[in-house]
Every structure is written in structure tokens, then in C-alpha cells.
PDB file of C-alpha atoms in Angstrom:
ATOM      1  CA  ASP A  10     -11.997  13.921  -4.457  1.00 61.00           C
ATOM      2  CA  THR A  11      -9.922  11.096  -2.969  1.00 65.00           C
ATOM      3  CA  GLU A  12      -8.908   9.584  -6.260  1.00 91.00           C
ATOM      4  CA  VAL A  13      -5.522   8.667  -7.625  1.00 96.00           C
ATOM      5  CA  THR A  14      -5.607   7.920 -11.336  1.00 96.00           C
ATOM      6  CA  GLN A  15      -3.116   5.851 -13.287  1.00 97.00           C
ATOM      7  CA  THR A  16      -2.673   5.342 -17.011  1.00 97.00           C
ATOM      8  CA  PRO A  17      -2.495   3.054 -18.791  1.00 97.00           C
ATOM      9  CA  LYS A  18      -4.324   0.236 -17.021  1.00 96.00           C
ATOM     10  CA  HIS A  19      -2.495  -2.402 -19.008  1.00 97.00           C
ATOM     11  CA  LEU A  20       0.796  -2.203 -20.887  1.00 97.00           C
ATOM     12  CA  VAL A  21       2.640  -4.773 -22.943  1.00 96.00           C
ATOM     13  CA  MET A  22       6.115  -3.795 -24.041  1.00 94.00           C
ATOM     14  CA  GLY A  23       9.163  -5.384 -25.558  1.00 92.00           C
ATOM     15  CA  MET A  24      12.555  -5.308 -23.932  1.00 92.00           C
ATOM     16  CA  THR A  25      13.803  -2.605 -26.291  1.00 91.00           C
ATOM     17  CA  ASN A  26      10.803  -0.296 -25.910  1.00 91.00           C
ATOM     18  CA  LYS A  27      10.544   2.963 -24.008  1.00 95.00           C
ATOM     19  CA  LYS A  28       7.255   3.672 -22.278  1.00 96.00           C
ATOM     20  CA  SER A  29       5.936   5.785 -19.412  1.00 97.00           C
ATOM     21  CA  LEU A  30       3.436   5.217 -16.635  1.00 98.00           C
ATOM     22  CA  LYS A  31       1.467   8.204 -15.411  1.00 98.00           C
ATOM     23  CA  CYS A  32      -0.115   8.975 -12.063  1.00 98.00           C
ATOM     24  CA  GLU A  33      -2.194  11.970 -11.012  1.00 97.00           C
ATOM     25  CA  GLN A  34      -3.805  13.165  -7.798  1.00 97.00           C
ATOM     26  CA  HIS A  35      -5.695  16.351  -6.998  1.00 92.00           C
ATOM     27  CA  MET A  36      -5.917  16.018  -3.226  1.00 94.00           C
ATOM     28  CA  GLY A  37      -3.070  18.443  -2.540  1.00 94.00           C
ATOM     29  CA  HIS A  38      -0.947  15.604  -1.229  1.00 95.00           C
ATOM     30  CA  ARG A  39       2.746  16.373  -0.893  1.00 93.00           C
ATOM     31  CA  ALA A  40       4.076  12.809  -0.921  1.00 93.00           C
ATOM     32  CA  MET A  41       3.794  10.431  -3.870  1.00 95.00           C
ATOM     33  CA  TYR A  42       5.029   6.876  -4.228  1.00 95.00           C
ATOM     34  CA  TRP A  43       5.702   4.158  -6.771  1.00 97.00           C
ATOM     35  CA  TYR A  44       5.311   0.539  -5.722  1.00 96.00           C
ATOM     36  CA  LYS A  45       5.892  -2.712  -7.596  1.00 97.00           C
ATOM     37  CA  GLN A  46       3.718  -5.695  -6.749  1.00 97.00           C
ATOM     38  CA  LYS A  47       4.214  -9.239  -7.939  1.00 97.00           C
ATOM     39  CA  ALA A  48       1.338 -11.722  -7.819  1.00 93.00           C
ATOM     40  CA  LYS A  49       0.371 -12.876  -4.309  1.00 90.00           C
ATOM     41  CA  LYS A  50       3.009 -10.609  -2.721  1.00 95.00           C
ATOM     42  CA  PRO A  51       2.763  -7.326  -0.821  1.00 95.00           C
ATOM     43  CA  PRO A  52       3.673  -4.078  -2.580  1.00 96.00           C
ATOM     44  CA  GLU A  53       7.380  -3.222  -2.640  1.00 94.00           C
ATOM     45  CA  LEU A  54       8.339   0.420  -2.405  1.00 92.00           C
ATOM     46  CA  MET A  55      10.366   1.757  -5.333  1.00 95.00           C
ATOM     47  CA  PHE A  56      10.441   5.551  -5.010  1.00 94.00           C
ATOM     48  CA  VAL A  57       9.163   8.293  -2.730  1.00 92.00           C
ATOM     49  CA  TYR A  58       8.699  11.902  -3.762  1.00 93.00           C
ATOM     50  CA  SER A  59       8.358  14.352  -0.931  1.00 90.00           C
ATOM     51  CA  TYR A  60       7.356  17.928  -1.835  1.00 91.00           C
ATOM     52  CA  GLU A  61       8.223  17.163  -5.470  1.00 93.00           C
ATOM     53  CA  LYS A  62      11.743  16.020  -4.650  1.00 93.00           C
ATOM     54  CA  LEU A  63      12.939  12.432  -4.845  1.00 92.00           C
ATOM     55  CA  SER A  64      13.634  11.447  -1.262  1.00 88.00           C
ATOM     56  CA  ILE A  65      13.780   7.669  -1.413  1.00 86.00           C
ATOM     57  CA  ASN A  66      15.089   5.330  -4.119  1.00 88.00           C
ATOM     58  CA  GLU A  67      14.943   1.773  -2.878  1.00 88.00           C
ATOM     59  CA  SER A  68      17.926   0.647  -4.968  1.00 90.00           C
ATOM     60  CA  VAL A  69      15.782   0.420  -8.073  1.00 95.00           C
ATOM     61  CA  PRO A  70      17.609  -0.376 -11.355  1.00 95.00           C
ATOM     62  CA  SER A  71      18.235   2.609 -13.596  1.00 95.00           C
ATOM     63  CA  ARG A  72      15.946   1.188 -16.280  1.00 96.00           C
ATOM     64  CA  PHE A  73      13.188   2.681 -14.084  1.00 97.00           C
ATOM     65  CA  SER A  74      13.332   6.475 -14.010  1.00 97.00           C
ATOM     66  CA  PRO A  75      10.827   8.471 -11.945  1.00 97.00           C
ATOM     67  CA  GLU A  76       9.821  12.051 -12.608  1.00 97.00           C
ATOM     68  CA  CYS A  77       7.621  14.493 -10.709  1.00 96.00           C
ATOM     69  CA  PRO A  78       6.750  17.374 -13.071  1.00 95.00           C
ATOM     70  CA  ASN A  79       4.544  19.080 -10.464  1.00 93.00           C
ATOM     71  CA  SER A  80       2.807  18.374  -7.191  1.00 91.00           C
ATOM     72  CA  SER A  81      -0.074  16.531  -8.860  1.00 95.00           C
ATOM     73  CA  LEU A  82       1.767  14.371 -11.365  1.00 97.00           C
ATOM     74  CA  LEU A  83       4.153  11.455 -11.089  1.00 98.00           C
ATOM     75  CA  ASN A  84       5.646   9.569 -14.007  1.00 98.00           C
ATOM     76  CA  LEU A  85       7.651   6.382 -14.227  1.00 98.00           C
ATOM     77  CA  HIS A  86       9.747   6.103 -17.373  1.00 98.00           C
ATOM     78  CA  LEU A  87      10.587   2.588 -18.477  1.00 97.00           C
ATOM     79  CA  HIS A  88      13.454   1.582 -20.765  1.00 95.00           C
ATOM     80  CA  ALA A  89      15.099  -1.725 -21.625  1.00 94.00           C
ATOM     81  CA  LEU A  90      13.026  -3.680 -19.129  1.00 95.00           C
ATOM     82  CA  GLN A  91      13.419  -7.370 -18.409  1.00 96.00           C
ATOM     83  CA  PRO A  92      10.659 -10.011 -18.342  1.00 96.00           C
ATOM     84  CA  GLU A  93      11.030 -10.208 -14.542  1.00 96.00           C
ATOM     85  CA  ASP A  94       9.882  -6.582 -14.380  1.00 97.00           C
ATOM     86  CA  SER A  95       6.389  -7.739 -15.319  1.00 97.00           C
ATOM     87  CA  ALA A  96       4.177  -6.787 -12.366  1.00 97.00           C
ATOM     88  CA  LEU A  97       1.442  -4.482 -11.131  1.00 97.00           C
ATOM     89  CA  TYR A  98       2.798  -0.971 -10.659  1.00 98.00           C
ATOM     90  CA  LEU A  99       0.935   1.034  -8.080  1.00 97.00           C
ATOM     91  CA  CYS A 100       1.090   4.758  -7.507  1.00 97.00           C
ATOM     92  CA  ALA A 101       0.057   6.226  -4.171  1.00 96.00           C
ATOM     93  CA  SER A 102      -0.111   9.585  -2.456  1.00 95.00           C
ATOM     94  CA  SER A 103      -0.426  10.816   1.104  1.00 93.00           C
ATOM     95  CA  GLN A 104      -0.883  14.156   2.792  1.00 92.00           C
ATOM     96  CA  ASP A 105       2.783  14.184   3.735  1.00 87.00           C
ATOM     97  CA  PRO A 106       5.562  11.588   4.014  1.00 84.00           C
ATOM     98  CA  SER A 107       5.477  11.412   7.811  1.00 80.00           C
ATOM     99  CA  GLY A 108       3.655   8.077   7.991  1.00 77.00           C
ATOM    100  CA  SER A 109       0.879   9.609  10.081  1.00 79.00           C
ATOM    101  CA  TYR A 110      -1.515   9.639   7.151  1.00 85.00           C
ATOM    102  CA  GLU A 111      -2.909   6.859   5.043  1.00 89.00           C
ATOM    103  CA  GLN A 112      -1.770   6.382   1.507  1.00 92.00           C
ATOM    104  CA  TYR A 113      -4.316   6.548  -1.292  1.00 94.00           C
ATOM    105  CA  PHE A 114      -3.552   4.146  -4.097  1.00 95.00           C
ATOM    106  CA  GLY A 115      -4.402   4.221  -7.763  1.00 95.00           C
ATOM    107  CA  PRO A 116      -5.803   1.204  -9.609  1.00 94.00           C
ATOM    108  CA  GLY A 117      -2.375   0.267 -10.910  1.00 96.00           C
ATOM    109  CA  THR A 118      -0.824  -0.502 -14.277  1.00 97.00           C
ATOM    110  CA  ARG A 119      -0.431  -4.175 -15.149  1.00 97.00           C
ATOM    111  CA  LEU A 120       2.832  -4.345 -17.039  1.00 97.00           C
ATOM    112  CA  THR A 121       3.922  -7.282 -19.162  1.00 97.00           C
ATOM    113  CA  VAL A 122       7.425  -7.305 -20.615  1.00 96.00           C
ATOM    114  CA  THR A 123       7.863  -9.671 -23.543  1.00 94.00           C
TER     115      THR A 123
ATOM    116  CA  ALA B  19      13.730  -2.771  11.476  1.00 76.00           C
ATOM    117  CA  GLN B  20       9.975  -3.051  11.398  1.00 84.00           C
ATOM    118  CA  LYS B  21       8.333  -6.399  10.771  1.00 91.00           C
ATOM    119  CA  ILE B  22       4.716  -7.360  10.191  1.00 95.00           C
ATOM    120  CA  THR B  23       3.470 -10.945  10.462  1.00 97.00           C
ATOM    121  CA  GLN B  24       0.158 -12.154   9.076  1.00 97.00           C
ATOM    122  CA  THR B  25      -0.069 -15.864   9.851  1.00 97.00           C
ATOM    123  CA  GLN B  26      -3.309 -16.600   7.999  1.00 96.00           C
ATOM    124  CA  PRO B  27      -2.678 -16.949   4.263  1.00 95.00           C
ATOM    125  CA  GLY B  28      -6.375 -17.626   3.662  1.00 96.00           C
ATOM    126  CA  MET B  29      -9.630 -17.338   5.588  1.00 96.00           C
ATOM    127  CA  PHE B  30     -13.253 -18.229   4.899  1.00 97.00           C
ATOM    128  CA  VAL B  31     -16.237 -16.568   6.541  1.00 98.00           C
ATOM    129  CA  GLN B  32     -19.965 -16.983   6.131  1.00 98.00           C
ATOM    130  CA  GLU B  33     -21.828 -13.962   4.860  1.00 98.00           C
ATOM    131  CA  LYS B  34     -23.161 -11.779   7.727  1.00 97.00           C
ATOM    132  CA  GLU B  35     -20.737 -13.312  10.215  1.00 98.00           C
ATOM    133  CA  ALA B  36     -17.841 -11.459  11.846  1.00 98.00           C
ATOM    134  CA  VAL B  37     -14.219 -12.340  11.074  1.00 98.00           C
ATOM    135  CA  THR B  38     -10.876 -11.469  12.661  1.00 98.00           C
ATOM    136  CA  LEU B  39      -7.722 -11.141  10.602  1.00 98.00           C
ATOM    137  CA  ASP B  40      -4.550 -11.452  12.640  1.00 98.00           C
ATOM    138  CA  CYS B  41      -1.577  -9.116  12.526  1.00 98.00           C
ATOM    139  CA  THR B  42       1.417  -8.997  14.833  1.00 98.00           C
ATOM    140  CA  TYR B  43       4.298  -6.593  14.538  1.00 97.00           C
ATOM    141  CA  ASP B  44       7.773  -5.985  15.784  1.00 94.00           C
ATOM    142  CA  THR B  45       9.307  -2.565  16.177  1.00 91.00           C
ATOM    143  CA  SER B  46      11.758  -0.813  18.457  1.00 88.00           C
ATOM    144  CA  ASP B  47      10.125   2.570  17.866  1.00 86.00           C
ATOM    145  CA  GLN B  48       7.879   4.188  20.448  1.00 87.00           C
ATOM    146  CA  SER B  49       5.934   6.123  17.832  1.00 86.00           C
ATOM    147  CA  TYR B  50       4.481   4.237  14.898  1.00 89.00           C
ATOM    148  CA  GLY B  51       1.294   3.798  12.945  1.00 91.00           C
ATOM    149  CA  LEU B  52      -0.592   0.674  11.947  1.00 95.00           C
ATOM    150  CA  PHE B  53      -2.749   0.464   8.831  1.00 95.00           C
ATOM    151  CA  TRP B  54      -5.009  -2.059   7.191  1.00 97.00           C
ATOM    152  CA  TYR B  55      -5.562  -2.073   3.442  1.00 97.00           C
ATOM    153  CA  LYS B  56      -7.913  -4.135   1.288  1.00 97.00           C
ATOM    154  CA  GLN B  57      -6.933  -5.228  -2.205  1.00 97.00           C
ATOM    155  CA  PRO B  58      -9.712  -6.705  -4.380  1.00 95.00           C
ATOM    156  CA  SER B  59      -8.790  -8.733  -7.441  1.00 92.00           C
ATOM    157  CA  SER B  60      -8.983  -5.528  -9.501  1.00 89.00           C
ATOM    158  CA  GLY B  61      -5.694  -4.497  -7.903  1.00 90.00           C
ATOM    159  CA  GLU B  62      -6.412  -1.200  -6.181  1.00 91.00           C
ATOM    160  CA  MET B  63      -5.286  -0.947  -2.558  1.00 94.00           C
ATOM    161  CA  ILE B  64      -8.040   0.570  -0.426  1.00 95.00           C
ATOM    162  CA  PHE B  65      -7.283   2.144   2.956  1.00 94.00           C
ATOM    163  CA  LEU B  66      -9.514   0.749   5.709  1.00 97.00           C
ATOM    164  CA  ILE B  67      -8.345   1.859   9.124  1.00 96.00           C
ATOM    165  CA  TYR B  68      -5.460   3.469  11.035  1.00 94.00           C
ATOM    166  CA  GLN B  69      -4.219   3.125  14.629  1.00 94.00           C
ATOM    167  CA  GLY B  70      -1.521   5.316  16.116  1.00 92.00           C
ATOM    168  CA  SER B  71       0.737   3.789  18.744  1.00 91.00           C
ATOM    169  CA  TYR B  72      -0.318   6.407  21.308  1.00 91.00           C
ATOM    170  CA  ASP B  73      -4.036   6.073  20.612  1.00 90.00           C
ATOM    171  CA  GLU B  74      -5.679   4.608  23.683  1.00 88.00           C
ATOM    172  CA  GLN B  75      -8.965   3.790  22.012  1.00 94.00           C
ATOM    173  CA  ASN B  76      -9.263   1.077  19.387  1.00 95.00           C
ATOM    174  CA  ALA B  77      -9.907   2.567  15.947  1.00 95.00           C
ATOM    175  CA  THR B  78     -13.255   1.933  14.286  1.00 96.00           C
ATOM    176  CA  GLU B  79     -14.509   2.765  10.793  1.00 96.00           C
ATOM    177  CA  GLY B  80     -17.980   1.515  10.037  1.00 97.00           C
ATOM    178  CA  ARG B  81     -17.874  -2.305   9.951  1.00 98.00           C
ATOM    179  CA  TYR B  82     -14.121  -2.321  10.537  1.00 98.00           C
ATOM    180  CA  SER B  83     -12.481  -2.173  13.938  1.00 97.00           C
ATOM    181  CA  LEU B  84      -8.900  -2.630  14.961  1.00 97.00           C
ATOM    182  CA  ASN B  85      -8.216  -4.676  18.091  1.00 96.00           C
ATOM    183  CA  PHE B  86      -5.002  -2.996  19.249  1.00 96.00           C
ATOM    184  CA  GLN B  87      -3.084  -4.784  22.010  1.00 96.00           C
ATOM    185  CA  LYS B  88       0.120  -2.832  22.387  1.00 94.00           C
ATOM    186  CA  ALA B  89       1.772  -5.069  24.978  1.00 94.00           C
ATOM    187  CA  ARG B  90       1.209  -8.098  22.748  1.00 95.00           C
ATOM    188  CA  LYS B  91       2.188  -6.109  19.647  1.00 96.00           C
ATOM    189  CA  SER B  92      -0.925  -7.164  17.825  1.00 97.00           C
ATOM    190  CA  ALA B  93      -3.308  -5.171  15.630  1.00 97.00           C
ATOM    191  CA  ASN B  94      -6.044  -7.507  14.488  1.00 98.00           C
ATOM    192  CA  LEU B  95      -8.714  -6.357  12.039  1.00 98.00           C
ATOM    193  CA  VAL B  96     -12.298  -7.262  12.868  1.00 98.00           C
ATOM    194  CA  ILE B  97     -14.875  -7.106  10.089  1.00 98.00           C
ATOM    195  CA  SER B  98     -18.442  -7.323  11.329  1.00 97.00           C
ATOM    196  CA  ALA B  99     -21.408  -8.525   9.248  1.00 97.00           C
ATOM    197  CA  SER B 100     -19.290  -9.775   6.337  1.00 98.00           C
ATOM    198  CA  GLN B 101     -20.497  -9.042   2.830  1.00 97.00           C
ATOM    199  CA  LEU B 102     -19.663 -10.752  -0.443  1.00 97.00           C
ATOM    200  CA  GLY B 103     -17.814  -7.603  -1.495  1.00 97.00           C
ATOM    201  CA  ASP B 104     -15.400  -8.090   1.393  1.00 98.00           C
ATOM    202  CA  SER B 105     -13.733 -10.958  -0.475  1.00 98.00           C
ATOM    203  CA  ALA B 106     -10.235  -9.634  -1.109  1.00 98.00           C
ATOM    204  CA  MET B 107      -6.637  -9.683   0.053  1.00 98.00           C
ATOM    205  CA  TYR B 108      -6.049  -7.772   3.280  1.00 98.00           C
ATOM    206  CA  PHE B 109      -2.679  -6.262   4.172  1.00 98.00           C
ATOM    207  CA  CYS B 110      -1.546  -5.033   7.561  1.00 97.00           C
ATOM    208  CA  ALA B 111       1.193  -2.376   7.503  1.00 96.00           C
ATOM    209  CA  ILE B 112       3.377  -0.472   9.962  1.00 93.00           C
ATOM    210  CA  THR B 113       5.285   2.777   9.622  1.00 88.00           C
ATOM    211  CA  GLY B 114       8.975   2.726  10.315  1.00 76.00           C
ATOM    212  CA  PRO B 115      11.630   5.139  11.556  1.00 73.00           C
ATOM    213  CA  ARG B 116      11.962   8.484   9.848  1.00 72.00           C
ATOM    214  CA  GLU B 117      14.320   8.514   6.883  1.00 72.00           C
ATOM    215  CA  SER B 118      15.603  11.316   4.673  1.00 65.00           C
ATOM    216  CA  GLY B 119      13.001  13.885   3.704  1.00 64.00           C
ATOM    217  CA  GLY B 120      10.953  13.058   6.785  1.00 70.00           C
ATOM    218  CA  TYR B 121       9.649   9.884   5.223  1.00 77.00           C
ATOM    219  CA  GLN B 122       8.517   6.985   7.399  1.00 79.00           C
ATOM    220  CA  LYS B 123       8.770   3.773   5.436  1.00 82.00           C
ATOM    221  CA  VAL B 124       5.666   1.612   5.360  1.00 88.00           C
ATOM    222  CA  THR B 125       6.265  -2.124   5.748  1.00 90.00           C
ATOM    223  CA  PHE B 126       3.492  -4.425   4.566  1.00 94.00           C
ATOM    224  CA  GLY B 127       2.689  -7.907   5.790  1.00 96.00           C
ATOM    225  CA  THR B 128       2.291 -10.821   3.401  1.00 97.00           C
ATOM    226  CA  GLY B 129      -1.485 -10.509   3.400  1.00 97.00           C
ATOM    227  CA  THR B 130      -4.527 -12.655   4.188  1.00 98.00           C
ATOM    228  CA  LYS B 131      -6.919 -13.692   1.442  1.00 97.00           C
ATOM    229  CA  LEU B 132     -10.468 -13.521   2.746  1.00 98.00           C
ATOM    230  CA  GLN B 133     -13.299 -15.292   0.980  1.00 98.00           C
ATOM    231  CA  VAL B 134     -16.882 -14.616   2.008  1.00 98.00           C
ATOM    232  CA  ILE B 135     -19.228 -17.537   1.394  1.00 97.00           C
ATOM    233  CA  PRO B 136     -22.905 -16.861   0.569  1.00 95.00           C
TER     234      PRO B 136
END
């Protein structure tokens, strides 16, 4: 099973809402990632979890809060977002964070902030 | 810092023909990895092929091959016998120096949009 699943597929939220994005993989991968992708742009790294610990935060605003409850699950909690946060949010995983292995991506969550 | 350049914003290819997508990179590291990903309009990024900097042979995966020219710092993707389902955005990526937690950052290029014409 080389699948990374993400829920929900689409999300519309107001600027005062609190919501969460979920990501799951059952490949035994020890590195998991959140990316943000705007239209016609490459993915931008937000967070890296390595062996369930947050190892990289690419200066992401605190209105985005990641969580890794266990080695298979990754959440992204959203609060007080801005319209410019509307984007495709991609989760990915890899065997380890070394860069020697490909990343497997989920289908993404298309987020619209109104 | 790593840098990836994809100079072709858009490409057209006739179905069943071969196509080459260009990718050049800049890095001061001796050890790095190069990846190609495909992103259809549905949004999911699909891994296609990987080349390590010390690999002497060009990587191949089915209809995909990577033309790795280390001295020129280029890692072009060749797709043979194009199919309509190959229409997508294609991203070249390079791994960077190790950061905290052993992580090597992946830097993506700006992408090439390939359209396969019937």
C-alpha cells in the first residue's frame, strides 16, 4: 500500500473558524510533511515531522498548528486564517527524512478561506 | 543553497512521440538527489523517477528516463511514447544539505506544463 490519504478533499472556512486537516499513511514511513501550494506554483514546505517529532517549521504563522499523534497520522489545525491562506494543502511521507527516498503525496485538501 | 531551473513553462507533444523536459540545477553539495514528480489537474503529486548524484547509470522507470549530465548540472526527463494521460504539470526537485533531525530539504522547480495532443 503506497497510499497517503487526506481529508477533507475540499474545505471552505471563515476567518473565525477552527478546522483541521488530516493525513494518514500506513507505509511505515518515519518522515511526514505538510506543503502549501498556490495555483501554478511549486509546493512550498511548511512542516517536517521526523520520527514523530517536529524537526522543521519553515517560519509558518502560528495560525497553522501541526500535530503528529502517532507515526501514521499527521494533522494540521487551522485557526483565524486569512483569505491569502487559500491554497492546496498537500501531505507527504517518505521512508526517512534523509532525502534519499521519494516522497509519497496525498491528493491534497483544497482550502478556501472566505 | 540549492536551485532548480525549469525553463519551459509549457510544452506540447503529439501522442506516441517522445518528449524531453529540461531541468538544470545548482548546488555546492557533492551528495544530492534529483527527483521528477507529475501533478495532474486533480492535484496529487506522483513520484516518477530518482537519480542520485553518485549514480553512474541514468535512471529509468518504464517510459520515463532521466538524462543525467552531472558536469552540465542537468537532469532532463524523457518520456517515450507519450499518452494522453501524460498531460500534467511536471516538477523537477533536488535535495539540499542536511538540516536538523537529519532532514534534507527538497527544492522544487517552477514546473513545466505538458499537453499531449491526440
